[in-house]
Amino acid sequence: MRQFLLLLSILLFACTAPGQGSGSLDATGFDARLTEQGAQLLDVRTAGEFQGGHLAEARNFDWTNGELEAIAPKLDKSKPVLLYCASGRRSAAARDFLVKQGFTDVVDLSGGIGAWNSAGKPVVQ
């Protein structure tokens, strides 16, 4: 029993270690994070996709052509980074990249802007 409790404690600590802000959020959770002071909202879709509609205040850095990788050193590692794309694949890859670069609070929108739209959340043109 004692070994079980020790193992459980280790697992719980590992789940709450630095980087705990990293992961995917549904539209409701992502929307809640948008109100945080200093949150850096990044759309990692192409410029054409971005022009078709995006979240208010989002900055567009295309993941596919390396724009996000180029701008990453200019982002503030002490502030949350919120990422989204069309379906969640590119933003998840971008999240993993930023975490490897030392960012500790990086989240992406699960299901991308498609999930955002399905939840009835607003976009701007």
XYZ file of C-alpha atoms in Angstrom:
125
model
C 0.000 0.000 0.000
C 2.825 2.378 0.856
C 4.465 1.766 -2.515
C 1.159 2.412 -4.249
C 0.763 5.774 -2.496
C 4.325 6.730 -3.370
C 3.755 5.856 -7.025
C 0.478 7.775 -7.045
C 2.211 10.832 -5.554
C 4.916 10.706 -8.218
C 2.323 10.482 -10.987
C 0.337 13.392 -9.593
C 3.483 15.516 -9.311
C 4.454 14.695 -12.899
C 1.029 15.797 -14.114
C 1.349 19.190 -12.415
C 5.001 19.931 -13.069
C 6.132 23.018 -15.018
C 4.539 23.188 -18.424
C 1.173 22.377 -16.899
C -0.394 25.040 -19.108
C 0.521 23.041 -22.198
C -2.110 20.995 -23.982
C -5.310 21.229 -25.984
C -8.499 22.953 -24.879
C -12.026 22.786 -26.230
C -13.644 25.979 -27.522
C -15.075 26.931 -24.122
C -11.764 26.467 -22.304
C -9.843 28.228 -25.057
C -12.285 31.152 -24.990
C -11.777 31.484 -21.231
C -7.998 31.671 -21.683
C -8.373 34.543 -24.187
C -9.195 36.928 -21.352
C -5.873 36.370 -19.585
C -3.556 39.338 -19.243
C -0.878 39.288 -21.935
C -2.174 36.215 -23.770
C -0.529 35.891 -27.189
C -3.160 34.624 -29.650
C -1.639 33.099 -32.777
C -3.396 31.735 -35.845
C -1.010 29.286 -37.513
C -3.033 28.836 -40.722
C -2.114 30.238 -44.108
C -2.733 33.903 -44.922
C -5.622 32.894 -47.181
C -7.287 30.900 -44.428
C -6.762 33.784 -42.010
C -8.425 36.247 -44.402
C -11.445 33.962 -44.580
C -12.179 34.566 -40.897
C -10.195 34.490 -37.674
C -10.473 35.114 -33.958
C -10.396 38.779 -32.934
C -6.934 40.028 -31.953
C -5.199 36.987 -33.505
C -1.861 37.424 -35.233
C -1.189 35.191 -38.231
C 2.071 33.221 -38.427
C 1.787 30.363 -40.915
C 3.141 27.138 -39.416
C 3.482 25.400 -42.779
C 5.910 27.913 -44.285
C 7.976 28.466 -41.136
C 6.685 31.896 -40.106
C 5.981 30.791 -36.531
C 9.432 29.245 -36.162
C 10.982 32.503 -37.387
C 8.970 34.713 -35.012
C 9.212 32.434 -31.945
C 12.323 34.148 -30.507
C 10.377 37.437 -30.443
C 7.457 36.013 -28.458
C 7.323 36.496 -24.679
C 8.016 33.168 -22.951
C 6.587 34.501 -19.684
C 3.103 35.000 -21.160
C 0.540 32.432 -22.325
C 0.558 31.455 -25.994
C -2.786 30.400 -27.473
C -2.648 28.673 -30.861
C -5.233 27.551 -33.371
C -5.472 26.358 -36.957
C -8.236 24.806 -39.061
C -8.517 21.384 -37.411
C -5.966 21.288 -34.591
C -3.132 19.384 -36.291
C -0.877 22.325 -37.163
C -1.520 24.087 -33.871
C -0.646 20.905 -31.936
C 2.641 20.653 -33.864
C 3.290 24.352 -33.250
C 2.538 23.867 -29.542
C 5.057 21.039 -29.312
C 7.659 23.196 -31.068
C 7.142 26.143 -28.698
C 7.319 23.918 -25.618
C 10.659 22.579 -26.891
C 11.785 26.208 -27.248
C 11.159 26.790 -23.535
C 7.633 28.191 -23.510
C 5.814 26.865 -20.449
C 2.209 27.952 -21.010
C 1.163 26.972 -24.527
C -2.288 25.701 -25.445
C -4.003 24.971 -28.710
C -7.637 24.871 -29.721
C -8.759 21.260 -30.013
C -10.554 20.837 -33.332
C -9.298 24.209 -34.545
C -11.442 27.026 -35.825
C -13.918 24.432 -37.072
C -14.683 23.472 -33.470
C -14.760 27.171 -32.553
C -17.379 27.812 -35.262
C -19.385 24.746 -34.241
C -19.515 26.105 -30.683
C -21.026 29.341 -32.031
C -18.026 31.458 -31.073
C -17.383 34.690 -33.000
C -14.888 35.262 -35.804
C -13.939 38.437 -37.646
C -13.102 38.932 -41.331
